[in-house]
Amino acid sequence: MSQPVITLWSDANFFSPYVMSVYVALAEKGLTFSLKTVDLDSGEHLQPHWQGYALTRRVPVLEIDGFELSESSAIDEYLEDRFAPPEWERIYPHDLQKRARARQIQAWLRSDLVPIRTERSTDVVFAGVKKPALSEEGLSSARKLIDTASSLLSQGNPNLFGEWCIADTDLALMLNRLILNGDDVPQLLVDYATFQWQRASVQRYLALSAKRAG
């Protein structure tokens, strides 16, 4: 199967959970792509010379044949549509309602749970940094995450919808913000996140961030 030239822009440290989502989606589909990085800490993405996506100046950015797209969930959905099953591997459930639920979970993880994202930044996940105890807001947000994830995974399945989808990677990453910091998380969710973390595409991304962190 032929494919166009694909470029993925990432933060220089590979600490972005949103870059990870797109990286895993590309890898799961078996697509060949090149990586480019931009130093967010120095504000490189805000400079006029940056060759990434000037409209939002955020990563990830996916570039395919001159078409540029940002926002990870939009990119994931575009990849599913453009490189559609059965020719390419599926990253969303086949069932319409389950697919909608997966997209709902992705949107929720990106729009809610701000105290977790603030108090458990991804250097916890990708660099092993330990953070202080959660604030009251952080604890409330953690309870919401744990309650919701426990409900979604109440059947004890290793994946959200019977077989893996990209929402599994996103949910596992959010849980690992707590788990890898040593916060109290039910064993059911620890087992789920551990299982998701062993996926080959995830391990490939973790190797990138580990190399930069080292």
PDB file of C-alpha atoms in Angstrom:
ATOM      1  CA  MET A   1       0.000   0.000   0.000  1.00  0.00           C
ATOM      2  CA  SER A   2       1.448   3.349  -1.034  1.00  0.00           C
ATOM      3  CA  GLN A   3       1.191   6.331   1.264  1.00  0.00           C
ATOM      4  CA  PRO A   4       2.004  10.043   1.140  1.00  0.00           C
ATOM      5  CA  VAL A   5       4.899  11.693   2.933  1.00  0.00           C
ATOM      6  CA  ILE A   6       3.903  12.240   6.554  1.00  0.00           C
ATOM      7  CA  THR A   7       5.583  14.498   9.125  1.00  0.00           C
ATOM      8  CA  LEU A   8       4.727  14.725  12.819  1.00  0.00           C
ATOM      9  CA  TRP A   9       5.850  17.760  14.815  1.00  0.00           C
ATOM     10  CA  SER A  10       6.543  17.134  18.520  1.00  0.00           C
ATOM     11  CA  ASP A  11       7.816  19.023  21.511  1.00  0.00           C
ATOM     12  CA  ALA A  12      11.582  18.597  21.806  1.00  0.00           C
ATOM     13  CA  ASN A  13      11.349  16.475  24.965  1.00  0.00           C
ATOM     14  CA  PHE A  14       8.570  14.161  23.740  1.00  0.00           C
ATOM     15  CA  PHE A  15       6.673  14.934  26.946  1.00  0.00           C
ATOM     16  CA  SER A  16       3.391  15.870  25.263  1.00  0.00           C
ATOM     17  CA  PRO A  17       0.519  13.443  25.909  1.00  0.00           C
ATOM     18  CA  TYR A  18      -1.118  14.739  22.755  1.00  0.00           C
ATOM     19  CA  VAL A  19       1.916  14.083  20.588  1.00  0.00           C
ATOM     20  CA  MET A  20       1.977  10.608  22.119  1.00  0.00           C
ATOM     21  CA  SER A  21      -1.634   9.999  21.074  1.00  0.00           C
ATOM     22  CA  VAL A  22      -0.868  10.867  17.446  1.00  0.00           C
ATOM     23  CA  TYR A  23       2.448   9.002  17.448  1.00  0.00           C
ATOM     24  CA  VAL A  24       0.695   5.848  18.695  1.00  0.00           C
ATOM     25  CA  ALA A  25      -2.093   6.279  16.123  1.00  0.00           C
ATOM     26  CA  LEU A  26       0.439   6.528  13.290  1.00  0.00           C
ATOM     27  CA  ALA A  27       2.404   3.547  14.581  1.00  0.00           C
ATOM     28  CA  GLU A  28      -0.696   1.402  15.052  1.00  0.00           C
ATOM     29  CA  LYS A  29      -1.754   2.078  11.485  1.00  0.00           C
ATOM     30  CA  GLY A  30       1.668   1.007  10.292  1.00  0.00           C
ATOM     31  CA  LEU A  31       2.332   4.359   8.645  1.00  0.00           C
ATOM     32  CA  THR A  32       5.843   5.565   7.891  1.00  0.00           C
ATOM     33  CA  PHE A  33       6.453   9.097   9.142  1.00  0.00           C
ATOM     34  CA  SER A  34       9.252  11.463  10.032  1.00  0.00           C
ATOM     35  CA  LEU A  35       9.540  13.382  13.279  1.00  0.00           C
ATOM     36  CA  LYS A  36      10.398  17.040  13.656  1.00  0.00           C
ATOM     37  CA  THR A  37      10.702  18.790  17.002  1.00  0.00           C
ATOM     38  CA  VAL A  38      10.192  22.302  18.270  1.00  0.00           C
ATOM     39  CA  ASP A  39      11.538  23.661  21.577  1.00  0.00           C
ATOM     40  CA  LEU A  40       8.453  24.872  23.411  1.00  0.00           C
ATOM     41  CA  ASP A  41      10.449  25.886  26.499  1.00  0.00           C
ATOM     42  CA  SER A  42      12.401  28.474  24.525  1.00  0.00           C
ATOM     43  CA  GLY A  43       9.330  29.655  22.617  1.00  0.00           C
ATOM     44  CA  GLU A  44      10.642  28.442  19.277  1.00  0.00           C
ATOM     45  CA  HIS A  45       7.079  27.705  18.145  1.00  0.00           C
ATOM     46  CA  LEU A  46       6.190  31.384  18.573  1.00  0.00           C
ATOM     47  CA  GLN A  47       8.937  32.651  16.279  1.00  0.00           C
ATOM     48  CA  PRO A  48       8.075  33.696  12.709  1.00  0.00           C
ATOM     49  CA  HIS A  49      10.619  31.279  11.244  1.00  0.00           C
ATOM     50  CA  TRP A  50       8.953  28.183  12.743  1.00  0.00           C
ATOM     51  CA  GLN A  51       7.951  25.891   9.896  1.00  0.00           C
ATOM     52  CA  GLY A  52       5.181  24.103  11.762  1.00  0.00           C
ATOM     53  CA  TYR A  53       1.521  25.034  11.816  1.00  0.00           C
ATOM     54  CA  ALA A  54       1.337  28.831  12.110  1.00  0.00           C
ATOM     55  CA  LEU A  55      -2.411  28.967  12.773  1.00  0.00           C
ATOM     56  CA  THR A  56      -2.367  27.584  16.332  1.00  0.00           C
ATOM     57  CA  ARG A  57       1.383  27.232  16.981  1.00  0.00           C
ATOM     58  CA  ARG A  58       0.793  24.120  19.061  1.00  0.00           C
ATOM     59  CA  VAL A  59       1.993  20.544  18.875  1.00  0.00           C
ATOM     60  CA  PRO A  60       1.277  18.001  17.666  1.00  0.00           C
ATOM     61  CA  VAL A  61       1.117  19.056  14.055  1.00  0.00           C
ATOM     62  CA  LEU A  62       0.530  16.500  11.323  1.00  0.00           C
ATOM     63  CA  GLU A  63       1.639  17.388   7.803  1.00  0.00           C
ATOM     64  CA  ILE A  64       0.549  15.268   4.834  1.00  0.00           C
ATOM     65  CA  ASP A  65       1.143  16.449   1.279  1.00  0.00           C
ATOM     66  CA  GLY A  66       0.972  20.110   2.259  1.00  0.00           C
ATOM     67  CA  PHE A  67      -2.095  19.696   4.487  1.00  0.00           C
ATOM     68  CA  GLU A  68      -1.371  20.694   8.089  1.00  0.00           C
ATOM     69  CA  LEU A  69      -3.567  19.789  11.036  1.00  0.00           C
ATOM     70  CA  SER A  70      -3.220  20.355  14.766  1.00  0.00           C
ATOM     71  CA  GLU A  71      -5.148  19.160  17.862  1.00  0.00           C
ATOM     72  CA  SER A  72      -4.502  15.510  18.610  1.00  0.00           C
ATOM     73  CA  SER A  73      -8.049  14.159  18.656  1.00  0.00           C
ATOM     74  CA  ALA A  74      -8.759  15.848  15.303  1.00  0.00           C
ATOM     75  CA  ILE A  75      -5.579  14.293  13.920  1.00  0.00           C
ATOM     76  CA  ASP A  76      -6.482  10.838  15.250  1.00  0.00           C
ATOM     77  CA  GLU A  77      -9.895  11.027  13.599  1.00  0.00           C
ATOM     78  CA  TYR A  78      -8.421  12.309  10.347  1.00  0.00           C
ATOM     79  CA  LEU A  79      -5.961   9.415  10.267  1.00  0.00           C
ATOM     80  CA  GLU A  80      -8.794   6.943  10.786  1.00  0.00           C
ATOM     81  CA  ASP A  81     -10.754   8.486   7.930  1.00  0.00           C
ATOM     82  CA  ARG A  82      -7.870   8.946   5.521  1.00  0.00           C
ATOM     83  CA  PHE A  83      -6.209   5.599   6.177  1.00  0.00           C
ATOM     84  CA  ALA A  84      -9.415   3.702   6.661  1.00  0.00           C
ATOM     85  CA  PRO A  85      -9.923   0.062   7.599  1.00  0.00           C
ATOM     86  CA  PRO A  86      -9.752  -2.620   6.300  1.00  0.00           C
ATOM     87  CA  GLU A  87      -6.759  -1.487   4.205  1.00  0.00           C
ATOM     88  CA  TRP A  88      -5.189   0.092   7.286  1.00  0.00           C
ATOM     89  CA  GLU A  89      -5.342  -0.915  10.930  1.00  0.00           C
ATOM     90  CA  ARG A  90      -8.266   0.399  12.959  1.00  0.00           C
ATOM     91  CA  ILE A  91      -7.645   2.835  15.845  1.00  0.00           C
ATOM     92  CA  TYR A  92     -11.319   3.407  16.734  1.00  0.00           C
ATOM     93  CA  PRO A  93     -14.036   0.817  17.419  1.00  0.00           C
ATOM     94  CA  HIS A  94     -15.996  -0.417  14.420  1.00  0.00           C
ATOM     95  CA  ASP A  95     -19.327  -0.098  16.237  1.00  0.00           C
ATOM     96  CA  LEU A  96     -20.829   3.383  15.772  1.00  0.00           C
ATOM     97  CA  GLN A  97     -21.837   3.900  19.405  1.00  0.00           C
ATOM     98  CA  LYS A  98     -18.541   2.589  20.773  1.00  0.00           C
ATOM     99  CA  ARG A  99     -16.667   4.825  18.346  1.00  0.00           C
ATOM    100  CA  ALA A 100     -18.659   7.818  19.559  1.00  0.00           C
ATOM    101  CA  ARG A 101     -17.935   6.830  23.172  1.00  0.00           C
ATOM    102  CA  ALA A 102     -14.213   6.579  22.441  1.00  0.00           C
ATOM    103  CA  ARG A 103     -14.247  10.083  20.989  1.00  0.00           C
ATOM    104  CA  GLN A 104     -16.241  11.295  23.999  1.00  0.00           C
ATOM    105  CA  ILE A 105     -13.582   9.886  26.335  1.00  0.00           C
ATOM    106  CA  GLN A 106     -10.824  11.577  24.350  1.00  0.00           C
ATOM    107  CA  ALA A 107     -12.633  14.917  24.442  1.00  0.00           C
ATOM    108  CA  TRP A 108     -13.304  14.584  28.172  1.00  0.00           C
ATOM    109  CA  LEU A 109      -9.670  13.820  28.984  1.00  0.00           C
ATOM    110  CA  ARG A 110      -8.607  16.950  27.076  1.00  0.00           C
ATOM    111  CA  SER A 111     -11.216  19.335  28.468  1.00  0.00           C
ATOM    112  CA  ASP A 112     -11.695  18.256  32.105  1.00  0.00           C
ATOM    113  CA  LEU A 113      -9.453  17.147  34.984  1.00  0.00           C
ATOM    114  CA  VAL A 114      -7.368  20.327  34.846  1.00  0.00           C
ATOM    115  CA  PRO A 115      -6.046  19.970  38.437  1.00  0.00           C
ATOM    116  CA  ILE A 116      -4.567  16.569  37.575  1.00  0.00           C
ATOM    117  CA  ARG A 117      -2.891  17.940  34.474  1.00  0.00           C
ATOM    118  CA  THR A 118      -1.557  20.878  36.532  1.00  0.00           C
ATOM    119  CA  GLU A 119      -0.421  18.990  39.647  1.00  0.00           C
ATOM    120  CA  ARG A 120       0.718  15.840  37.846  1.00  0.00           C
ATOM    121  CA  SER A 121       2.442  17.191  34.744  1.00  0.00           C
ATOM    122  CA  THR A 122       3.819  14.687  32.274  1.00  0.00           C
ATOM    123  CA  ASP A 123       7.361  14.843  33.648  1.00  0.00           C
ATOM    124  CA  VAL A 124       5.869  12.433  36.208  1.00  0.00           C
ATOM    125  CA  VAL A 125       5.024  10.032  33.394  1.00  0.00           C
ATOM    126  CA  PHE A 126       8.010  10.491  31.111  1.00  0.00           C
ATOM    127  CA  ALA A 127      10.850  11.475  33.480  1.00  0.00           C
ATOM    128  CA  GLY A 128       9.933   9.861  36.806  1.00  0.00           C
ATOM    129  CA  VAL A 129       9.564  13.171  38.658  1.00  0.00           C
ATOM    130  CA  LYS A 130       7.653  12.975  41.959  1.00  0.00           C
ATOM    131  CA  LYS A 131       5.180  15.716  42.902  1.00  0.00           C
ATOM    132  CA  PRO A 132       3.794  16.832  46.291  1.00  0.00           C
ATOM    133  CA  ALA A 133       0.468  15.602  47.618  1.00  0.00           C
ATOM    134  CA  LEU A 134      -2.587  16.613  45.655  1.00  0.00           C
ATOM    135  CA  SER A 135      -4.543  19.690  46.706  1.00  0.00           C
ATOM    136  CA  GLU A 136      -8.231  19.425  47.542  1.00  0.00           C
ATOM    137  CA  GLU A 137      -9.012  20.314  43.936  1.00  0.00           C
ATOM    138  CA  GLY A 138      -6.535  17.723  42.762  1.00  0.00           C
ATOM    139  CA  LEU A 139      -8.074  15.054  45.001  1.00  0.00           C
ATOM    140  CA  SER A 140     -11.544  15.902  43.720  1.00  0.00           C
ATOM    141  CA  SER A 141     -10.344  15.657  40.139  1.00  0.00           C
ATOM    142  CA  ALA A 142      -8.600  12.346  40.886  1.00  0.00           C
ATOM    143  CA  ARG A 143     -11.790  10.929  42.377  1.00  0.00           C
ATOM    144  CA  LYS A 144     -13.692  11.935  39.258  1.00  0.00           C
ATOM    145  CA  LEU A 145     -11.119  10.246  37.038  1.00  0.00           C
ATOM    146  CA  ILE A 146     -11.057   7.095  39.163  1.00  0.00           C
ATOM    147  CA  ASP A 147     -14.847   6.850  39.394  1.00  0.00           C
ATOM    148  CA  THR A 148     -15.315   7.354  35.665  1.00  0.00           C
ATOM    149  CA  ALA A 149     -12.529   4.965  34.660  1.00  0.00           C
ATOM    150  CA  SER A 150     -13.772   2.343  37.127  1.00  0.00           C
ATOM    151  CA  SER A 151     -17.234   2.542  35.601  1.00  0.00           C
ATOM    152  CA  LEU A 152     -15.885   2.269  32.056  1.00  0.00           C
ATOM    153  CA  LEU A 153     -13.766  -0.736  33.006  1.00  0.00           C
ATOM    154  CA  SER A 154     -16.185  -2.385  35.429  1.00  0.00           C
ATOM    155  CA  GLN A 155     -16.216  -5.623  33.398  1.00  0.00           C
ATOM    156  CA  GLY A 156     -12.515  -6.089  34.064  1.00  0.00           C
ATOM    157  CA  ASN A 157     -11.551  -6.064  30.386  1.00  0.00           C
ATOM    158  CA  PRO A 158      -7.989  -5.035  29.493  1.00  0.00           C
ATOM    159  CA  ASN A 159      -9.389  -2.590  26.884  1.00  0.00           C
ATOM    160  CA  LEU A 160     -12.297  -0.166  26.967  1.00  0.00           C
ATOM    161  CA  PHE A 161     -14.301  -1.757  24.154  1.00  0.00           C
ATOM    162  CA  GLY A 162     -13.164  -5.364  23.946  1.00  0.00           C
ATOM    163  CA  GLU A 163     -10.227  -4.583  21.703  1.00  0.00           C
ATOM    164  CA  TRP A 164      -7.681  -1.778  21.781  1.00  0.00           C
ATOM    165  CA  CYS A 165      -8.469   1.718  20.500  1.00  0.00           C
ATOM    166  CA  ILE A 166      -6.633   5.030  20.724  1.00  0.00           C
ATOM    167  CA  ALA A 167      -8.792   6.133  23.669  1.00  0.00           C
ATOM    168  CA  ASP A 168      -7.158   3.352  25.711  1.00  0.00           C
ATOM    169  CA  THR A 169      -3.766   5.009  25.304  1.00  0.00           C
ATOM    170  CA  ASP A 170      -5.161   8.417  26.263  1.00  0.00           C
ATOM    171  CA  LEU A 171      -6.973   7.092  29.345  1.00  0.00           C
ATOM    172  CA  ALA A 172      -3.966   5.059  30.491  1.00  0.00           C
ATOM    173  CA  LEU A 173      -1.750   8.119  30.239  1.00  0.00           C
ATOM    174  CA  MET A 174      -4.082  10.178  32.410  1.00  0.00           C
ATOM    175  CA  LEU A 175      -4.236   7.392  34.998  1.00  0.00           C
ATOM    176  CA  ASN A 176      -0.459   7.081  34.952  1.00  0.00           C
ATOM    177  CA  ARG A 177      -0.127  10.692  36.005  1.00  0.00           C
ATOM    178  CA  LEU A 178      -1.398   9.432  39.364  1.00  0.00           C
ATOM    179  CA  ILE A 179      -0.101   5.855  39.360  1.00  0.00           C
ATOM    180  CA  LEU A 180       3.511   6.690  38.493  1.00  0.00           C
ATOM    181  CA  ASN A 181       3.577   9.388  41.155  1.00  0.00           C
ATOM    182  CA  GLY A 182       2.550   6.847  43.796  1.00  0.00           C
ATOM    183  CA  ASP A 183      -0.954   8.207  44.351  1.00  0.00           C
ATOM    184  CA  ASP A 184      -3.657   5.845  45.555  1.00  0.00           C
ATOM    185  CA  VAL A 185      -5.397   4.236  42.562  1.00  0.00           C
ATOM    186  CA  PRO A 186      -7.492   1.040  42.608  1.00  0.00           C
ATOM    187  CA  GLN A 187      -5.664  -2.095  41.478  1.00  0.00           C
ATOM    188  CA  LEU A 188      -8.128  -2.628  38.622  1.00  0.00           C
ATOM    189  CA  LEU A 189      -7.012   0.658  37.083  1.00  0.00           C
ATOM    190  CA  VAL A 190      -3.336   0.058  37.829  1.00  0.00           C
ATOM    191  CA  ASP A 191      -3.563  -3.272  35.986  1.00  0.00           C
ATOM    192  CA  TYR A 192      -5.341  -1.623  33.066  1.00  0.00           C
ATOM    193  CA  ALA A 193      -2.776   1.175  32.744  1.00  0.00           C
ATOM    194  CA  THR A 194       0.123  -1.264  33.081  1.00  0.00           C
ATOM    195  CA  PHE A 195      -1.314  -3.457  30.331  1.00  0.00           C
ATOM    196  CA  GLN A 196      -1.811  -0.479  28.012  1.00  0.00           C
ATOM    197  CA  TRP A 197       1.718   0.778  28.709  1.00  0.00           C
ATOM    198  CA  GLN A 198       3.227  -2.433  27.344  1.00  0.00           C
ATOM    199  CA  ARG A 199       1.829  -1.901  23.860  1.00  0.00           C
ATOM    200  CA  ALA A 200       4.657  -1.773  21.309  1.00  0.00           C
ATOM    201  CA  SER A 201       3.630   1.612  19.892  1.00  0.00           C
ATOM    202  CA  VAL A 202       3.562   3.111  23.390  1.00  0.00           C
ATOM    203  CA  GLN A 203       6.945   1.653  24.234  1.00  0.00           C
ATOM    204  CA  ARG A 204       8.396   3.203  21.080  1.00  0.00           C
ATOM    205  CA  TYR A 205       7.225   6.636  22.189  1.00  0.00           C
ATOM    206  CA  LEU A 206       8.447   6.107  25.747  1.00  0.00           C
ATOM    207  CA  ALA A 207      11.886   5.289  24.358  1.00  0.00           C
ATOM    208  CA  LEU A 208      11.980   8.694  22.665  1.00  0.00           C
ATOM    209  CA  SER A 209      11.110  10.590  25.837  1.00  0.00           C
ATOM    210  CA  ALA A 210      13.493   8.462  27.932  1.00  0.00           C
ATOM    211  CA  LYS A 211      16.344   9.235  25.562  1.00  0.00           C
ATOM    212  CA  ARG A 212      15.722  12.971  25.845  1.00  0.00           C
ATOM    213  CA  ALA A 213      15.225  12.798  29.634  1.00  0.00           C
ATOM    214  CA  GLY A 214      18.475  10.834  30.001  1.00  0.00           C
TER     215      GLY A 214
END
